Coordinates of C-alpha atoms in Angstrom, one line a residue:
M361 CA -27.9 1.3 16.0
K362 CA -26.5 4.8 14.4
R363 CA -27.6 5.7 10.7
R364 CA -24.5 5.8 8.8
I365 CA -24.3 9.2 7.5
S366 CA -23.6 9.0 4.1
I367 CA -19.9 11.0 2.7
I368 CA -22.0 13.4 0.5
W369 CA -24.1 14.9 2.6
K370 CA -20.8 15.1 5.2
Y371 CA -18.9 16.9 2.4
F372 CA -22.2 18.3 1.8
I373 CA -22.3 20.0 4.9
V374 CA -18.8 21.0 5.0
Y375 CA -18.5 22.5 2.3
S376 CA -22.2 24.5 2.1
L377 CA -21.3 25.7 5.7
T378 CA -17.8 26.4 4.8
A379 CA -18.9 28.5 1.4
T380 CA -21.6 29.9 3.8
V381 CA -19.7 31.2 6.5
V382 CA -17.0 32.6 3.6
I383 CA -19.7 34.2 1.5
F384 CA -21.7 36.0 4.1
A385 CA -18.6 37.2 5.8
L386 CA -17.6 38.8 1.9
A387 CA -21.1 40.3 2.4
T388 CA -20.9 41.6 5.5
L389 CA -17.2 43.3 5.1
V390 CA -18.5 43.8 1.3
S391 CA -21.5 45.5 2.8
V392 CA -19.2 48.2 6.4
T393 CA -16.5 48.7 4.2
T394 CA -18.9 49.9 1.2
R395 CA -21.3 52.3 3.8
G396 CA -18.1 53.6 5.1
R397 CA -17.0 54.7 2.3
Y398 CA -20.3 55.4 0.4
Q399 CA -20.5 57.5 4.2
K400 CA -17.8 59.2 3.1
T401 CA -17.8 60.0 -0.1
I402 CA -21.3 61.2 0.9
E403 CA -19.2 64.0 3.3
S404 CA -16.5 64.4 0.7
E405 CA -18.8 65.8 -1.7
L406 CA -20.9 67.7 1.4
N407 CA -17.9 69.2 1.8
N408 CA -17.0 70.5 -2.4
Y409 CA -20.3 71.6 -1.9
A410 CA -19.9 73.8 1.1
I411 CA -16.5 75.2 0.1
F412 CA -17.9 75.6 -3.3
A413 CA -21.3 77.6 -1.4
S414 CA -18.7 79.3 -0.3
E415 CA -16.9 80.6 -3.0
V416 CA -19.9 82.1 -4.4
F417 CA -21.6 83.3 -0.4
S418 CA -17.6 85.1 -0.8
S419 CA -18.5 87.2 -3.6
V420 CA -21.5 88.5 -2.8
L421 CA -21.8 89.1 1.4
D422 CA -23.5 92.4 0.8
I423 CA -26.4 91.1 -0.9
S424 CA -29.9 91.3 0.5
P425 CA -31.4 88.8 2.6
A426 CA -34.2 88.4 0.1
E427 CA -31.5 87.6 -2.6
A428 CA -29.4 85.8 -0.5
D429 CA -32.4 83.7 0.4
K430 CA -32.8 83.0 -3.5
L431 CA -29.2 82.2 -3.8
A432 CA -29.4 79.5 -1.1
K433 CA -32.2 78.2 -2.6
N434 CA -31.2 78.0 -6.5
L435 CA -27.3 76.0 -4.8
G436 CA -29.2 73.7 -2.6
T437 CA -31.6 72.6 -6.1
R438 CA -27.9 72.3 -8.2
T439 CA -26.4 70.2 -5.3
A440 CA -29.0 68.7 -4.2
S441 CA -28.4 69.6 -0.4
R442 CA -29.0 71.5 1.4
I443 CA -27.3 75.6 2.1
T444 CA -27.7 77.3 5.1
L445 CA -25.3 80.8 5.6
I446 CA -25.0 82.0 9.4
A447 CA -23.9 84.7 10.6
P448 CA -20.2 84.9 12.6
Y449 CA -22.7 85.5 16.2
G450 CA -25.1 82.7 15.2
K451 CA -27.7 84.4 13.6
V452 CA -29.6 82.7 10.8
M453 CA -28.9 84.5 6.7
A454 CA -30.5 82.8 4.7
D455 CA -31.8 78.1 4.1
S456 CA -32.7 76.9 1.3
E457 CA -35.4 75.0 2.9
E458 CA -36.5 76.4 5.8
N459 CA -38.2 80.8 6.7
P460 CA -34.3 82.1 8.2
D461 CA -36.2 83.9 10.6
Q462 CA -37.8 81.5 12.9
M463 CA -34.9 79.3 13.1
E464 CA -32.8 79.4 15.9
N465 CA -29.3 80.1 16.4
H466 CA -27.0 77.8 15.0
S467 CA -24.1 79.7 17.4
E468 CA -23.4 76.1 19.3
R469 CA -24.0 73.9 16.0
P470 CA -20.8 71.5 16.5
E471 CA -20.2 71.6 13.2
V472 CA -20.5 75.7 13.3
K473 CA -18.6 76.0 15.9
K474 CA -15.7 73.9 14.1
A475 CA -16.8 76.9 11.4
L476 CA -16.0 79.7 13.1
S477 CA -13.2 78.7 14.6
G478 CA -11.4 78.4 10.8
D479 CA -12.0 74.7 10.2
I480 CA -14.1 72.5 7.8
G481 CA -16.8 71.1 11.0
I482 CA -18.6 67.8 9.9
S483 CA -21.8 66.7 11.7
T484 CA -24.1 64.3 11.6
R485 CA -27.1 64.4 14.7
Y486 CA -30.1 64.9 15.3
S487 CA -32.3 67.8 13.2
T488 CA -34.3 70.1 15.9
T489 CA -35.6 72.0 12.9
L490 CA -36.2 69.3 10.4
K491 CA -37.2 66.8 13.1
E492 CA -34.5 64.3 11.1
S493 CA -31.3 63.1 10.9
M494 CA -28.6 65.1 8.8
S495 CA -25.4 65.1 8.1
Y496 CA -23.6 68.8 8.3
V497 CA -20.9 69.9 6.4
A498 CA -19.3 73.4 7.0
A499 CA -16.9 76.2 6.2
P500 CA -16.5 79.3 7.0
I501 CA -16.5 82.4 4.6
V502 CA -13.4 84.0 5.3
E503 CA -12.2 87.8 3.8
N504 CA -8.8 89.8 4.7
G505 CA -8.5 87.2 8.0
E506 CA -11.8 87.5 9.3
I507 CA -14.8 84.8 9.8
K508 CA -17.3 86.9 7.6
A509 CA -20.0 84.3 7.7
V510 CA -20.2 80.2 7.5
V511 CA -22.1 78.5 4.8
R512 CA -23.5 74.9 6.2
V513 CA -24.1 72.2 3.7
S514 CA -26.2 69.8 5.0
L515 CA -28.1 66.1 3.7
K516 CA -31.0 64.1 5.2
T517 CA -29.3 60.4 6.8
Q518 CA -32.4 59.2 5.8
A519 CA -31.7 59.1 1.8
I520 CA -28.3 58.7 2.4
N521 CA -29.1 55.1 4.4
L522 CA -31.7 54.4 1.7
L523 CA -29.2 54.5 -0.6
I524 CA -27.0 52.8 1.5
G525 CA -30.3 50.2 1.7
Q526 CA -30.1 49.7 -2.0
L527 CA -26.8 48.9 -2.5
T528 CA -26.7 46.6 1.2
R529 CA -29.8 44.8 -1.4
R530 CA -27.3 43.9 -3.7
I531 CA -24.9 42.7 -1.9
I532 CA -27.4 40.3 -0.3
F533 CA -28.3 39.1 -3.6
F534 CA -25.4 38.3 -5.4
A535 CA -24.1 36.8 -1.9
I536 CA -27.1 35.0 -1.5
A537 CA -27.4 33.9 -5.4
A538 CA -23.0 33.0 -5.3
W539 CA -24.4 30.8 -1.8
V540 CA -26.7 29.2 -4.0
I541 CA -24.5 28.3 -6.8
A542 CA -21.7 27.7 -4.0
L543 CA -24.4 25.4 -2.4
I544 CA -24.9 23.4 -6.0
L545 CA -21.5 22.7 -6.8
T546 CA -20.3 21.7 -3.7
L547 CA -23.5 18.9 -4.8
L548 CA -22.1 18.0 -7.5
F549 CA -18.9 17.8 -6.3
S550 CA -19.9 16.5 -3.8
S551 CA -21.7 13.5 -6.2
V552 CA -19.0 12.3 -8.8
F553 CA -16.3 12.2 -5.0
S554 CA -19.3 9.9 -3.5
S555 CA -19.5 7.9 -7.1
S556 CA -15.5 7.3 -6.7
V557 CA -15.2 6.4 -3.7
K558 CA -19.2 4.4 -3.2
Q559 CA -17.4 2.3 -6.6
M560 CA -13.1 1.6 -4.8
V561 CA -16.1 0.9 -1.5
N562 CA -17.8 -1.8 -3.7
L563 CA -14.4 -3.0 -5.5
T564 CA -12.9 -3.5 -1.3
T565 CA -15.9 -5.3 -0.5
R566 CA -15.6 -7.4 -3.3
L567 CA -12.5 -8.7 -2.5
A568 CA -12.8 -9.2 0.7
K569 CA -15.5 -11.4 0.1
G570 CA -13.3 -13.4 -3.0
D571 CA -14.3 -11.6 -6.3
F572 CA -11.9 -9.8 -7.7
T573 CA -13.1 -8.9 -11.4
T574 CA -14.6 -6.1 -10.7
R575 CA -13.8 -2.7 -11.4
A576 CA -13.6 1.1 -10.3
H577 CA -14.4 3.7 -13.7
V578 CA -12.8 7.3 -12.2
K579 CA -12.6 9.3 -14.9
S580 CA -11.9 12.2 -12.8
R581 CA -7.2 13.6 -13.1
D582 CA -7.0 13.2 -9.6
E583 CA -5.3 11.3 -6.7
L584 CA -9.3 9.1 -6.7
S585 CA -8.1 8.6 -10.3
E586 CA -5.0 7.4 -8.9
L587 CA -6.4 5.2 -6.2
A588 CA -9.2 4.0 -8.6
A589 CA -6.0 2.9 -10.8
A590 CA -4.2 1.4 -8.0
L591 CA -7.1 -0.4 -6.7
N592 CA -7.8 -2.5 -10.4
E593 CA -4.1 -2.6 -10.4
M594 CA -4.6 -5.1 -6.9
S595 CA -7.5 -6.9 -7.9
E596 CA -6.2 -8.0 -10.8
K597 CA -2.9 -8.9 -9.0
L598 CA -5.8 -10.7 -6.8
Q599 CA -6.6 -12.1 -9.1
S600 CA -4.1 -13.7 -10.5
L601 CA -2.6 -14.4 -7.5
F602 CA -5.8 -16.5 -6.3
G603 CA -5.7 -18.2 -9.1
Q604 CA -2.2 -19.8 -9.3
I605 CA -3.3 -20.6 -5.6
R606 CA -7.2 -22.2 -6.2
T607 CA -4.6 -24.3 -8.9
R608 CA -1.8 -25.4 -6.7
H609 CA -4.2 -25.7 -3.8
D610 CA -6.1 -28.7 -6.7
E611 CA -3.0 -29.7 -8.0
L612 CA -2.4 -30.4 -3.9
N613 CA -4.8 -31.8 -2.6
A614 CA -5.8 -34.2 -6.0
T615 CA -2.1 -35.0 -5.0
I616 CA -2.3 -35.5 -1.4
N617 CA -6.1 -37.5 -2.0
S618 CA -4.2 -39.5 -5.4
M619 CA -1.9 -40.5 -2.6
T620 CA -2.2 -44.6 -1.6
E621 CA -0.4 -43.7 2.0
G622 CA -1.8 -41.8 4.8
F623 CA -1.3 -37.6 4.4
L624 CA -1.8 -35.6 8.0
V625 CA -1.1 -32.5 8.6
L626 CA -1.9 -30.7 11.7
D627 CA -0.8 -27.2 13.8
N628 CA 1.6 -26.3 17.6
R629 CA -2.3 -27.1 18.8
L630 CA -2.4 -30.7 17.5
C631 CA -5.3 -29.9 15.6
I632 CA -6.1 -31.0 12.0
R633 CA -5.7 -28.5 9.0
L634 CA -4.8 -31.0 5.9
T635 CA -5.4 -34.7 5.2
N636 CA -6.8 -36.9 2.8
E637 CA -9.5 -39.7 2.3
N638 CA -6.8 -42.1 2.6
F639 CA -6.1 -41.1 6.7
K640 CA -9.4 -41.8 7.3
K641 CA -10.3 -44.7 5.8
M642 CA -6.9 -46.0 7.8
F643 CA -7.9 -44.5 11.1
A644 CA -11.8 -44.5 10.4
A645 CA -12.5 -41.1 10.3
E646 CA -15.8 -40.0 9.3
G647 CA -17.2 -36.4 8.0
D648 CA -15.2 -32.9 8.6
I649 CA -12.5 -33.2 10.8
I650 CA -10.0 -30.1 9.7
G651 CA -10.2 -28.0 12.5
R652 CA -10.3 -30.8 15.2
S653 CA -8.0 -32.3 17.3
Y654 CA -6.6 -35.4 16.4
I655 CA -7.5 -37.2 19.4
E656 CA -11.2 -36.3 19.3
V657 CA -11.0 -37.7 15.8
V658 CA -8.8 -41.1 16.2
R659 CA -8.7 -42.6 19.7
C660 CA -5.7 -44.7 18.3
V661 CA -2.2 -44.7 21.3
G662 CA 0.2 -45.9 18.9
L663 CA -0.9 -42.0 17.0
K664 CA -0.4 -40.8 20.3
E665 CA 2.7 -42.3 20.9
M666 CA 4.3 -41.1 18.0
I667 CA 3.0 -37.8 18.2
D668 CA 4.6 -37.4 21.9
E669 CA 7.9 -38.7 19.9
L670 CA 7.4 -36.0 17.4
L671 CA 6.9 -33.2 19.6
Q672 CA 10.3 -34.0 21.2
E673 CA 12.3 -34.7 18.3
S674 CA 11.0 -33.4 15.7
Q675 CA 11.3 -36.1 13.5
V676 CA 10.2 -39.7 13.5
K677 CA 10.9 -42.4 11.2
G678 CA 9.2 -46.1 10.9
K679 CA 7.0 -46.3 13.4
R680 CA 5.0 -48.2 14.2
I681 CA 0.7 -48.4 14.9
E682 CA -1.8 -50.9 15.2
F683 CA -5.0 -49.6 14.7
G684 CA -8.1 -52.0 14.6
A685 CA -7.2 -54.8 11.9
G686 CA -4.7 -52.3 10.1
V687 CA -0.6 -52.4 10.4
F688 CA 0.8 -48.7 9.6
L689 CA 3.9 -47.8 9.5
G690 CA 3.9 -44.1 10.3
S691 CA 6.8 -41.7 9.5
G692 CA 7.0 -37.7 10.6
A693 CA 8.9 -33.8 10.4
A694 CA 7.9 -30.9 11.9
F695 CA 8.2 -27.5 10.1
K696 CA 7.9 -24.0 10.3
A697 CA 5.0 -22.3 7.6
E698 CA 6.7 -18.8 6.6
G699 CA 5.8 -15.9 9.1
E700 CA 4.7 -18.2 11.8
K701 CA 6.7 -19.1 15.2
E702 CA 5.8 -22.4 16.5
N703 CA 5.8 -25.5 14.2
R704 CA 3.9 -27.4 11.9
F705 CA 3.4 -31.3 11.9
V706 CA 3.8 -33.0 8.9
L707 CA 2.8 -37.3 8.4
V708 CA 2.8 -39.7 6.8
F709 CA 1.3 -43.7 6.7
H710 CA 1.9 -46.3 5.2
D711 CA -0.9 -48.9 5.0
I712 CA 1.8 -52.0 5.6
T713 CA -1.6 -54.5 6.9
T714 CA -1.5 -56.8 4.3
D715 CA 2.8 -57.0 3.9
V716 CA 2.2 -58.2 7.8
Q717 CA 0.1 -60.7 6.9
F718 CA 1.9 -62.0 4.4
E719 CA 4.7 -62.3 6.9
R720 CA 3.2 -64.3 9.3
I721 CA 1.2 -66.7 6.9
K722 CA 4.6 -66.8 5.2
A723 CA 6.4 -67.6 9.0
D724 CA 3.5 -69.0 10.0
F725 CA 4.1 -72.1 7.0
V726 CA 7.5 -72.4 7.3
A727 CA 7.6 -73.0 11.4
N728 CA 4.2 -76.0 10.0
A729 CA 6.7 -77.1 6.9
S730 CA 9.5 -77.5 9.3
H731 CA 7.7 -78.9 11.9
E732 CA 5.9 -81.2 9.5
L733 CA 9.1 -82.5 7.6
R734 CA 10.5 -83.0 11.3
T735 CA 8.6 -86.2 12.2
P736 CA 9.5 -88.1 9.1
L737 CA 13.5 -87.0 8.9
A738 CA 13.1 -88.5 12.3
A739 CA 11.6 -91.7 11.4
I740 CA 13.8 -91.6 8.0
N741 CA 16.9 -91.9 10.1
G742 CA 16.1 -94.1 12.5
Y743 CA 15.3 -96.7 10.6
L744 CA 18.5 -95.0 8.2
E745 CA 20.8 -96.3 11.4
T746 CA 19.7 -99.3 11.4
F747 CA 19.9 -100.0 7.8
E748 CA 24.0 -98.9 8.7
D749 CA 23.8 -102.7 11.0
E750 CA 23.8 -104.5 7.5
D751 CA 27.2 -105.1 6.1
T752 CA 26.1 -104.8 2.2
A753 CA 28.9 -102.7 0.9
T754 CA 26.0 -101.6 -1.6
Q755 CA 23.1 -101.1 0.7
R756 CA 25.7 -99.4 3.0
R757 CA 26.3 -96.9 0.1
F758 CA 23.0 -96.1 -1.0
I759 CA 22.7 -95.5 2.8
A760 CA 25.1 -92.9 3.2
V761 CA 23.5 -90.9 0.5
I762 CA 19.9 -91.2 2.4
R763 CA 21.6 -89.8 6.0
R764 CA 23.7 -87.0 4.2
N765 CA 20.3 -86.2 2.0
V766 CA 18.3 -85.9 5.8
E767 CA 21.5 -84.0 7.2
R768 CA 20.7 -81.5 4.6
M769 CA 17.0 -81.6 5.6
S770 CA 17.4 -81.0 8.8
H771 CA 19.5 -78.2 7.8
L772 CA 17.2 -76.2 6.2
V773 CA 14.4 -77.3 8.2
S774 CA 16.5 -75.5 10.7
D775 CA 17.7 -72.9 9.5
L776 CA 14.3 -71.6 7.6
L777 CA 13.3 -72.0 11.3
L778 CA 15.8 -69.6 12.8
L779 CA 15.4 -66.7 9.6
S780 CA 11.9 -67.0 10.9
R781 CA 12.0 -66.6 13.6
L782 CA 15.3 -63.6 13.3
E783 CA 12.2 -62.3 10.6
A784 CA 9.2 -62.2 13.0
P785 CA 7.4 -58.4 13.9
N786 CA 9.2 -59.0 17.3
P787 CA 12.0 -61.4 18.0
Q788 CA 12.1 -62.5 21.0
L789 CA 15.8 -61.9 22.5
N790 CA 18.7 -62.4 25.2
F791 CA 20.6 -59.9 25.4
E792 CA 23.2 -59.4 27.9
K793 CA 27.1 -58.4 28.0
V794 CA 28.7 -61.3 25.6
N795 CA 32.5 -62.1 25.7
L796 CA 33.2 -62.7 22.4
F797 CA 36.3 -65.4 23.9
D798 CA 34.4 -66.7 25.0
I799 CA 31.5 -68.2 22.6
T800 CA 34.3 -68.8 19.8
E801 CA 35.6 -72.4 22.1
D802 CA 32.1 -73.6 21.1
V803 CA 31.7 -72.4 17.2
T804 CA 35.7 -73.2 17.0
K805 CA 35.0 -77.7 17.8
L806 CA 32.4 -77.9 15.6
V807 CA 34.4 -76.3 12.2
E808 CA 37.6 -77.7 13.7
R809 CA 37.0 -81.2 12.2
L810 CA 36.5 -80.5 8.8
A811 CA 39.1 -77.7 8.9
K812 CA 41.5 -80.3 9.5
D813 CA 40.1 -82.6 6.6
K814 CA 41.5 -80.3 4.5
S815 CA 44.9 -79.3 5.9
I816 CA 43.4 -75.9 6.8
D817 CA 45.1 -73.6 9.2
L818 CA 41.7 -72.5 11.9
K819 CA 43.3 -69.5 13.6
I820 CA 41.5 -67.4 16.6
E821 CA 42.5 -63.6 17.1
I822 CA 40.4 -63.1 20.0
E823 CA 41.2 -60.0 22.7
P824 CA 40.7 -61.1 25.9
D825 CA 37.7 -58.5 26.7
V826 CA 36.2 -57.5 23.9
A827 CA 32.4 -57.7 24.6
V828 CA 29.3 -57.4 22.3
N829 CA 25.8 -57.0 23.9
G830 CA 23.7 -59.4 22.6
D831 CA 22.3 -62.6 22.2
S832 CA 25.0 -65.1 22.7
F833 CA 23.3 -67.6 20.7
L834 CA 22.4 -65.8 17.6
L835 CA 25.8 -64.4 18.1
E836 CA 27.3 -67.9 18.3
Q837 CA 25.0 -68.9 15.2
M838 CA 26.7 -65.7 14.0
L839 CA 30.2 -67.4 14.0
L840 CA 29.6 -71.0 13.1
N841 CA 28.1 -69.7 9.8
L842 CA 30.7 -67.4 8.6
L843 CA 33.5 -69.8 10.0
D844 CA 32.3 -73.0 8.1
N845 CA 30.9 -71.4 5.2
A846 CA 34.7 -69.8 4.8
V847 CA 36.0 -73.6 5.6
K848 CA 33.9 -74.9 3.1
Y849 CA 34.9 -72.7 0.5
T850 CA 38.5 -73.0 1.1
K851 CA 40.9 -75.9 -0.4
H852 CA 43.3 -74.8 1.3
G853 CA 45.5 -72.2 3.2
E854 CA 43.8 -70.6 6.2
V855 CA 40.9 -69.5 8.2
I856 CA 41.1 -66.2 10.7
L857 CA 38.8 -65.4 13.2
R858 CA 39.4 -61.9 14.3
A859 CA 37.9 -59.7 17.3
R860 CA 39.1 -56.5 18.7
K861 CA 37.8 -53.4 20.5
E862 CA 38.6 -49.6 18.4
G863 CA 36.8 -46.6 19.5
E864 CA 32.7 -46.5 20.2
K865 CA 32.6 -50.3 18.2
V866 CA 33.1 -53.5 18.6
I867 CA 35.3 -55.1 15.0
V868 CA 34.2 -58.4 14.2
Q869 CA 36.4 -60.1 11.3
V870 CA 36.8 -63.6 9.1
E871 CA 39.0 -64.0 6.9
D872 CA 40.1 -67.1 4.1
T873 CA 42.0 -67.5 1.6
G874 CA 40.0 -69.6 -0.1
I875 CA 37.9 -69.5 -3.8
G876 CA 36.2 -65.9 -3.2
I877 CA 33.1 -64.3 -5.2
P878 CA 32.6 -62.8 -8.1
P879 CA 32.0 -58.6 -7.5
E880 CA 29.1 -59.2 -9.9
H881 CA 28.0 -61.4 -7.0
L882 CA 28.7 -59.5 -3.9
N883 CA 25.0 -57.4 -4.2
R884 CA 23.0 -61.0 -3.4
I885 CA 25.1 -63.2 -1.6
F886 CA 22.6 -62.1 1.8
E887 CA 19.9 -63.0 -0.4
R888 CA 17.7 -65.8 1.0
F889 CA 18.9 -68.8 -1.0
Y890 CA 21.1 -67.2 -3.5
R891 CA 23.7 -69.7 -4.0
V892 CA 27.1 -68.2 -6.3
D893 CA 27.7 -71.7 -8.2
K894 CA 24.7 -73.6 -7.1
A895 CA 26.0 -77.2 -7.7
R896 CA 29.5 -76.3 -5.4
S897 CA 26.8 -75.4 -3.0
R898 CA 24.7 -78.3 -3.1
E899 CA 27.8 -80.9 -3.0
L900 CA 29.1 -79.0 0.2
G901 CA 26.0 -79.4 1.7
G902 CA 24.8 -75.6 1.5
T903 CA 21.4 -74.6 2.4
G904 CA 21.1 -70.9 1.5
L905 CA 20.3 -69.5 4.6
G906 CA 23.0 -69.0 6.0
L907 CA 24.7 -65.4 5.0
S908 CA 21.2 -64.0 5.3
I909 CA 20.6 -65.6 9.2
V910 CA 24.3 -63.6 9.3
K911 CA 22.2 -60.5 7.9
H912 CA 19.3 -61.1 10.2
I913 CA 21.8 -61.4 13.3
V914 CA 23.6 -58.3 12.8
Q915 CA 21.1 -56.0 12.3
L916 CA 19.0 -56.7 15.0
H917 CA 22.3 -55.7 17.2
D918 CA 22.1 -52.5 15.6
G919 CA 25.2 -53.7 13.8
E920 CA 26.9 -53.1 9.8
I921 CA 28.2 -56.2 8.2
H922 CA 30.8 -55.6 4.7
V923 CA 32.7 -58.3 2.5
D924 CA 35.7 -57.4 0.2
S925 CA 36.4 -60.5 -1.7
R926 CA 39.1 -61.4 -4.4
P927 CA 38.1 -64.2 -6.7
G928 CA 40.5 -66.8 -6.1
R929 CA 42.3 -65.1 -3.7
G930 CA 39.7 -64.9 -0.9
T931 CA 37.3 -63.1 1.0
T932 CA 37.2 -60.9 4.9
F933 CA 33.5 -60.8 5.9
T934 CA 33.6 -57.2 9.0
I935 CA 31.2 -56.7 11.1
Y936 CA 30.9 -53.8 12.8
F937 CA 28.9 -54.0 16.4
P938 CA 28.0 -51.0 18.7
T939 CA 29.5 -50.8 22.1
K940 CA 26.3 -50.6 24.5
E941 CA 26.7 -51.1 28.4

């Protein structure tokens, strides 16, 4: 694993290298430039000395060699340089430092040759006389256009180099001092910069871990302070936002766990994303099930069928699921979370185990009670038939009352048994194509006698080809109950049974001109044992279950029933059946 380099050292290395290169480049440039300029300055001074010396010697050309040599020494002392007087043919006439008689001919010296040509001669070379490097400037002494002599001024380069070396050392000293100061400033700047960056790194690290209370404190007035302020503002907003999210999450969990229903949310991979304790209790799920596939958690065929249906239809309502001893009613829908392309699925399960058990107990009770009642009723009816042979009028009247009540109890038992069958979870139905005109004949025979006794005109208006896909026995029972009620509650007038096909529906109507039903009773007439007029109903022998049976039969055939009634003018029951093949 590579060792991590701190940002402070990165900036320090970069800045220090930059400062080093810049400072030493400047020092080198200054040194070279200064050396060149100093060299030129010395040459300029030597040139001035040479001109000055040539002017001095031009006025005393006729002096003796000894005096000329003395003058050269005097000028050399004054100018701190070596002064040499040279004849046009190269012989040294005077010199401030050496004996002229012992010096070589100088006519071939470069600076002398240049001066003899009439120009100022400049040269830096090794002196064979002094055995060291010298800088020379030679100027001609001209009189009446003729070169009478050459004055040469020279200076040891060692002295020049010494002066330049001193200057260079000073430049190097100041360069090193500037470099050290630059390094210190760079280190301080990098430290301050690194401290600010570390604060922001610490802030972002804590933000990533969910700690939104940390803040960055940067006192500089630059982009770093702006960045720190932006991060602090973001941290505050995230703290507020996550606080709201936590509150909503807690509220959601409290709401979900307080539900009496089972709750389940699945993602597009059918893994559990959210649930509550009631779901886990319903389906015997244990432990942490979040993130696991529902198939691993719950082995339930009904739940799998519901989810398969949900994948195809995107919505499921009222799916009955049995698991263990429990019975549940499930509903579900697909939805897309914000920013997601795939569907998620939410499912809700109502525990109807108690309701189912209650309905089962009720159905068993009705069936058992009905069967238990049938036996004594049959016995009573048999004895009544025996007593009817007697001729006593009073006895026959009592027997008629008993028979009427026995018949009423028999009808009640029959209706209870039929209603119990219709309300069973999975009633056994024999669906087939039923022609309504064909089954009407048997039904009308059962009510025809009563209609004639009350002078009621019973009309049948059914098209021959009107058919419904259904159970013929139940459809007959439906028509019988409606016609029987219509005849019983009609004093005079007519009762009409109509049936026709309109588009995708078959419409069945039973209309009478009877007493009608008050509006306040219309929403309750399909309830079991509900009677609008209890005294009249008992007098007519009604059980209070007829319309409830009619409603259940219509619902089992996916139909709808509506009632329209006006007191004193009659009632119309309208039934709509789908035309299923």
